[in-house]
Short mmCIF file of C-alpha atoms in Angstrom, two decimals:
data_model
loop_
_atom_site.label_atom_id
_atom_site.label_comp_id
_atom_site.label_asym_id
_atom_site.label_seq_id
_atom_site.Cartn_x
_atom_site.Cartn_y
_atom_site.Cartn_z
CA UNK A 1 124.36 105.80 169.68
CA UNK A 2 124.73 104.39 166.12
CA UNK A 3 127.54 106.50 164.19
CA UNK A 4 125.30 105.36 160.83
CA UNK A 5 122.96 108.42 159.24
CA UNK A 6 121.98 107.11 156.04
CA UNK A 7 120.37 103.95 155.47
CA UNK A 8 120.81 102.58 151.60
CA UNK A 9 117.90 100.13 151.94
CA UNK A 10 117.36 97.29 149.19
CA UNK A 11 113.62 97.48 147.49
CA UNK A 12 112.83 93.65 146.34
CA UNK A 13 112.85 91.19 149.15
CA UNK A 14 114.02 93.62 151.29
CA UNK A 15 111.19 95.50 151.69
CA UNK A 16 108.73 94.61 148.87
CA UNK A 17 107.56 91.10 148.26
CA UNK A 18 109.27 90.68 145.24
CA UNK A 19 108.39 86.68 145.01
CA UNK A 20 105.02 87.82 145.27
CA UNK A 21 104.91 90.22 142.58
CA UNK A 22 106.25 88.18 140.60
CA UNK A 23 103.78 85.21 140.73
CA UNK A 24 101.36 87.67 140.39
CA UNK A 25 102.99 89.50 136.92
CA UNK A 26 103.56 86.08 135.59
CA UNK A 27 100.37 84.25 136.45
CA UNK A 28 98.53 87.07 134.87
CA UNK A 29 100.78 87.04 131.71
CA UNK A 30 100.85 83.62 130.77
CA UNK A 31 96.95 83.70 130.88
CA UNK A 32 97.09 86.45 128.73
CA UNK A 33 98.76 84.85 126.38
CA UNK A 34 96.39 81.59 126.69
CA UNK A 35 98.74 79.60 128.40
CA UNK A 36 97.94 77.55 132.11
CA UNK A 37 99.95 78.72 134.65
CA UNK A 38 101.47 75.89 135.53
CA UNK A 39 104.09 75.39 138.26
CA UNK A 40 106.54 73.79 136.07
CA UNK A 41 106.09 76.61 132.94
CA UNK A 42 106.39 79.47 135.96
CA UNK A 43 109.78 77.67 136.38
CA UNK A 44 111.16 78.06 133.28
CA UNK A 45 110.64 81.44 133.10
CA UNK A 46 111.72 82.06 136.92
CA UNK A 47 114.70 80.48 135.52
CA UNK A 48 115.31 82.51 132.65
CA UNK A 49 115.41 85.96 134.27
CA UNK A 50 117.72 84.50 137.21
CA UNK A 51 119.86 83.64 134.47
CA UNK A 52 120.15 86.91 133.25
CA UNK A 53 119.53 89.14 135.74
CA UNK A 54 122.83 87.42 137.04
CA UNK A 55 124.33 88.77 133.91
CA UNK A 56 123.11 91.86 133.58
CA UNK A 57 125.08 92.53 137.49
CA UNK A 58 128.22 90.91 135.98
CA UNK A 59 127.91 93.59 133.29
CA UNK A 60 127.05 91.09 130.53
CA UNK A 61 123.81 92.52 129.65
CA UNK A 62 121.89 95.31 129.96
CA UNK A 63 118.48 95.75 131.76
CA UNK A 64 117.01 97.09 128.25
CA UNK A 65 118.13 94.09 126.60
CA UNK A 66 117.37 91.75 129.75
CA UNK A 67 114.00 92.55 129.61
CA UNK A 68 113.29 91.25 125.90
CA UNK A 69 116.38 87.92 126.89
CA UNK A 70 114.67 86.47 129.26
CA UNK A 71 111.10 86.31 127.28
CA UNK A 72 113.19 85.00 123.84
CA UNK A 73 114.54 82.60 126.18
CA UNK A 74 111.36 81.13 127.61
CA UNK A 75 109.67 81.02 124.62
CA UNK A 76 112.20 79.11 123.43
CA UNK A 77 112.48 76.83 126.08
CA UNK A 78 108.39 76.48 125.63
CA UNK A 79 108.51 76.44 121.39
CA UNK A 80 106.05 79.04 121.22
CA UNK A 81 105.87 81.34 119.01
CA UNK A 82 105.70 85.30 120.25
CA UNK A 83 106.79 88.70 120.73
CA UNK A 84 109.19 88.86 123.24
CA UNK A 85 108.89 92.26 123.70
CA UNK A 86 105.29 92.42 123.97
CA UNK A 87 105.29 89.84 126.36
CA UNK A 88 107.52 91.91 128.16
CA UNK A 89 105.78 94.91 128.40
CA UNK A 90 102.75 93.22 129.30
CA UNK A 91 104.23 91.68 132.02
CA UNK A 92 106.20 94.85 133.78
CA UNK A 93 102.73 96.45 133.75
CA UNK A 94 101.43 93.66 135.58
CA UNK A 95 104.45 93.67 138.14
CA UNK A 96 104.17 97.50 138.76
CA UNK A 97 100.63 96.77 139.74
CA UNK A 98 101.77 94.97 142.77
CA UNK A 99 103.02 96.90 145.99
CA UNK A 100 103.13 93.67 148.52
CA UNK A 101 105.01 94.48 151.29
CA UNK A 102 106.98 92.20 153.56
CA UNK A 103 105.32 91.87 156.67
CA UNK A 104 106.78 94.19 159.05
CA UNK A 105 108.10 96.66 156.40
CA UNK A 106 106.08 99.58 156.52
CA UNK A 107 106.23 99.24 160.60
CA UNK A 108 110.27 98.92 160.19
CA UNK A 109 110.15 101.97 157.81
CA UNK A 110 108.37 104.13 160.18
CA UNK A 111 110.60 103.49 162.81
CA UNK A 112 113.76 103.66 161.81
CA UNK A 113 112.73 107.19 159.75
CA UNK A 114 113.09 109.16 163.41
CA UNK A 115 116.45 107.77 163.85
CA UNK A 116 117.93 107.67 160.09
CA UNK A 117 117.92 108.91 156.86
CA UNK A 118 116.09 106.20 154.51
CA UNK A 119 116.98 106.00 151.27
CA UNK A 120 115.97 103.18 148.25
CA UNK A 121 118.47 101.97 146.45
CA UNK A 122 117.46 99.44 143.28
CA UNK A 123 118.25 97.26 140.44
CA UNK A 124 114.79 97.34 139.30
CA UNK A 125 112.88 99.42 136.49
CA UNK A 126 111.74 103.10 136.88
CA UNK A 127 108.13 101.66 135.68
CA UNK A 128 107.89 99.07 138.22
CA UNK A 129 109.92 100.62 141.34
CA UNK A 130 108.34 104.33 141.22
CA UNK A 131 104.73 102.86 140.61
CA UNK A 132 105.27 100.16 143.63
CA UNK A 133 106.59 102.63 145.83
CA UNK A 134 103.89 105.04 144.99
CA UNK A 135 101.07 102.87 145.59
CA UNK A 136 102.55 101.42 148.92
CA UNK A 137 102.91 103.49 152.06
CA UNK A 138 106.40 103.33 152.23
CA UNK A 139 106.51 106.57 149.85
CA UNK A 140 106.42 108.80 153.14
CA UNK A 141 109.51 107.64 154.65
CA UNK A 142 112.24 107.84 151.10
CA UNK A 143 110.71 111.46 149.49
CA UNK A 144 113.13 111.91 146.80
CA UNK A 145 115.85 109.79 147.96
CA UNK A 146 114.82 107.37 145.62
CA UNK A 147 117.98 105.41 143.39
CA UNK A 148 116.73 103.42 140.59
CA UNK A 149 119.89 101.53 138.48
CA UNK A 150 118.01 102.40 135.27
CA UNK A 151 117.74 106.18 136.03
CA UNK A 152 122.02 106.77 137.05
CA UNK A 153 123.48 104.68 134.19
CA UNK A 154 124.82 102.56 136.37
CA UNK A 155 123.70 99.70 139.02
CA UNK A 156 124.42 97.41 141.90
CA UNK A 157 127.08 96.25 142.50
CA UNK A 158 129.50 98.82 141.11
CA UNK A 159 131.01 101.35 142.97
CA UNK A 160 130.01 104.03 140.74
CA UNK A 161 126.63 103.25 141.24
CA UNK A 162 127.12 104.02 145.16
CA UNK A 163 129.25 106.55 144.48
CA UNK A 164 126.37 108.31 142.65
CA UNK A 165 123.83 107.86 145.34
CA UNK A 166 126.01 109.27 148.05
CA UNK A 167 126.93 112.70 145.96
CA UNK A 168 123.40 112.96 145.17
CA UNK A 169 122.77 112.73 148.99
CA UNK A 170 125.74 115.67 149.46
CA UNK A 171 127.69 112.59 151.58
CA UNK A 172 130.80 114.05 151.50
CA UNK A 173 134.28 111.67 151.79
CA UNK A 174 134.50 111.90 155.59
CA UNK A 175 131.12 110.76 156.14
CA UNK A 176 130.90 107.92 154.33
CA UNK A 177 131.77 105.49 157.17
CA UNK A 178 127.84 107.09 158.27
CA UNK A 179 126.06 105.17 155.58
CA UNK A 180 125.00 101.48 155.64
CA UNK A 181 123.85 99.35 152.86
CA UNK A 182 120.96 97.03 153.54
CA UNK A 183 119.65 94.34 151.45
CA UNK A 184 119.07 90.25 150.86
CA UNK A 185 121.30 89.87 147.84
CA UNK A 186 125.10 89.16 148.43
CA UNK A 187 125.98 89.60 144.04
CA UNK A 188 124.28 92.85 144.16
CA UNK A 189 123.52 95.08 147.89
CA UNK A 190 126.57 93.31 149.77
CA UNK A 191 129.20 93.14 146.65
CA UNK A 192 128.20 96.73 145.70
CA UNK A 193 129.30 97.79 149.33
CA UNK A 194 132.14 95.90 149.46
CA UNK A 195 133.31 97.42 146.41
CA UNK A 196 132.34 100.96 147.47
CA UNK A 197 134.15 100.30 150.90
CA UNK A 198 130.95 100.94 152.67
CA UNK A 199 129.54 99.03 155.73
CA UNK A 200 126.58 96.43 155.22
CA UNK A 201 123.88 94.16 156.69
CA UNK A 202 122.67 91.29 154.72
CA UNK A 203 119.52 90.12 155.18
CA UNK A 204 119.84 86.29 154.98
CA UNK A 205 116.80 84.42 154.12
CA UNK A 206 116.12 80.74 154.96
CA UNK A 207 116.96 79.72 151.15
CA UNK A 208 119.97 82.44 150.61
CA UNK A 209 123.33 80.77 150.44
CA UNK A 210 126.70 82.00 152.24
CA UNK A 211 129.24 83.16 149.56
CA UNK A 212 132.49 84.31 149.95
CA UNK A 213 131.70 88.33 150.60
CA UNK A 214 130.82 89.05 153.80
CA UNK A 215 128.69 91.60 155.64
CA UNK A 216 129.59 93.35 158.50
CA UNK A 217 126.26 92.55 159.92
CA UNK A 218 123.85 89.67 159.01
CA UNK A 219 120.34 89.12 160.02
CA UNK A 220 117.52 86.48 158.85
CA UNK A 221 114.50 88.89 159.44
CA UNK A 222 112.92 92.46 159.35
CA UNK A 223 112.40 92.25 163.20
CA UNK A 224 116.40 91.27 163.62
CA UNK A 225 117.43 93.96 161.25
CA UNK A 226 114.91 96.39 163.60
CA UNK A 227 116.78 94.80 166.91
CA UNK A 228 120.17 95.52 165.31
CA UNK A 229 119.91 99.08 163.89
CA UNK A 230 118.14 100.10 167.65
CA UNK A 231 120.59 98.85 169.67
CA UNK A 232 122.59 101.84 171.25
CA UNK A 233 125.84 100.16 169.85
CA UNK A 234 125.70 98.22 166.95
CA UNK A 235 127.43 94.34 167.50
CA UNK A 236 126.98 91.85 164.38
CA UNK A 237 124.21 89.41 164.83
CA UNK A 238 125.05 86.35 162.99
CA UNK A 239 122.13 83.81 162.29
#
C-alpha cells in the first residue's frame, strides 16, 4: 500500500482549466471595455500577469498589488487609457464565473477520495478559487480542507505556507513523510515541496519545461497521475 495519506493537490491546471478560464475572463473583459479580442492583444496581457505572477512567488510583489500590475502594465503596453483596478475587478468576476474542469478531474477526484485525504492547495484568489470550487463538483471531495495563499498570509512556494496547511490538517512532525504535493508548476507546487522537505509529483505538460528541481514523481497526464497514486507501491514514472 501507499505510505501517503494526504494529498496537497494543485487547483489551476491541475485540476481546473485554468487556460480556459482565462480566455474566457479576458475575452469577456476586453469587450467590455470596447476592445476586439484579438489574439495578439490577449498576448500582451497573458504576458503581463506571467510576468508578475513570477514575481509575486519570488516575493517581489504581492497578489493585492499584482492584481492592479499586471492591468497598468497592459494598458501601457496598449496606450490606453483606464482604471487598472476596475479592469481588474471586472475581470476576477469574470474568471470566478468559470469552473472548467480538466477532463478526467472530477473522475480522478472521486477516486482517489476512498483511498486519500484530498486537500486544495492554491496561489489563486479567495474570490475566484472558493466560487470555482463551489460551482464545480469537485467541492464534495476537499470539505474544508481548502488552502488559499491569500487567506494564510503566505503562498507557494515557501515553506511556511506548507507548514501552515499541514498544522491546520493536525499533521504532526512524524507524519509528514504521509503527505504528497501534487501540481503542474515546478516555481510554485514542486519548489514549495522541496523547500518544505515534502515528497512531490509534477504534472508535466507537453509545453512545461524541465528545470533544475526535481520531483520525486513526474507524470504528463491526469490518467498517469491516477496509474501512479493506485499502484500498490509507488515507483516514479518519468515521461
Amino acid at each position: 500500500m501507499s505510505s501517503y495519506r494526504w494529498l496537497l493537490m494543485d487547483a489551476d491546471n491541475t485540476l481546473f482549466d485554468f487556460n480556459a478560464a482565462e480566455e474566457y475572463a479576458i475575452t469577456r473583459t476586453l469587450v467590455h471595455y470596447g476592445l476586439s479580442p484579438a489574439a495578439g492583444v490577449k498576448a500582451c496581457y497573458k504576458g503581463a500577469n506571467a510576468a508578475v505572477w513570477a514575481a509575486f512567488e519570488k516575493g517581489l510583489i504581492s497578489q493585492e498589488a499584482l492584481r492592479v500590475k499586471r492591468f497598468e502594465l497592459f494598458l501601457e503596453a496598449q496606450k490606453i487609457e483606464g482604471d487598472p483596478k476596475a479592469w481588474n475587478n471586472f475581470y476576477m468576476d469574470a474568471m470566478a464565473s468559470c469552473s472548467t474542469l480538466l477532463p478526467g478531474a472530477e473522475s480522478l477526484c472521486r477516486n482517489l477520495s476512498r483511498r486519500y485525504i484530498l486537500c486544495l492547495t492554491t496561489n489563486g484568489s479567495t474570490l475566484s478559487q472558493r466560487r470555482r470550487l463551489e460551482a464545480s463538483p469537485l467541492a464534495r471531495f476537499f470539505e474544508d480542507r481548502v488552502f488559499i495563499s491569500e487567506e494564510m498570509g503566505c503562498h507557494k512556494p515557501e515553506r511556511a505556507y506548507f507548514d501552515k496547511v499541514l498544522s491546520a490538517l493536525e499533521v504532526n512532525p512524524r507524519q509528514r513523510t504521509q503527505a504528497l504535493v501534487i501540481g503542474d508548476s515546478l516555481s510554485s507546487d514542486i519548489l514549495g515541496a522541496f523547500n518544505a522537505r515534502l515528497d512531490s509529483v509534477w504534472l508535466r505538460w507537453p509545453s512545461s519545461k524541465p528545470g533544475p528541481i526535481k520531483a520525486t514523481y513526474e507524470v504528463e497526464n491526469l490518467a498517469q497521475l491516477s496509474q501512479l497514486l493506485n499502484a500498490d507501491r509507488l515507483v516514479p514514472i518519468r515521461p
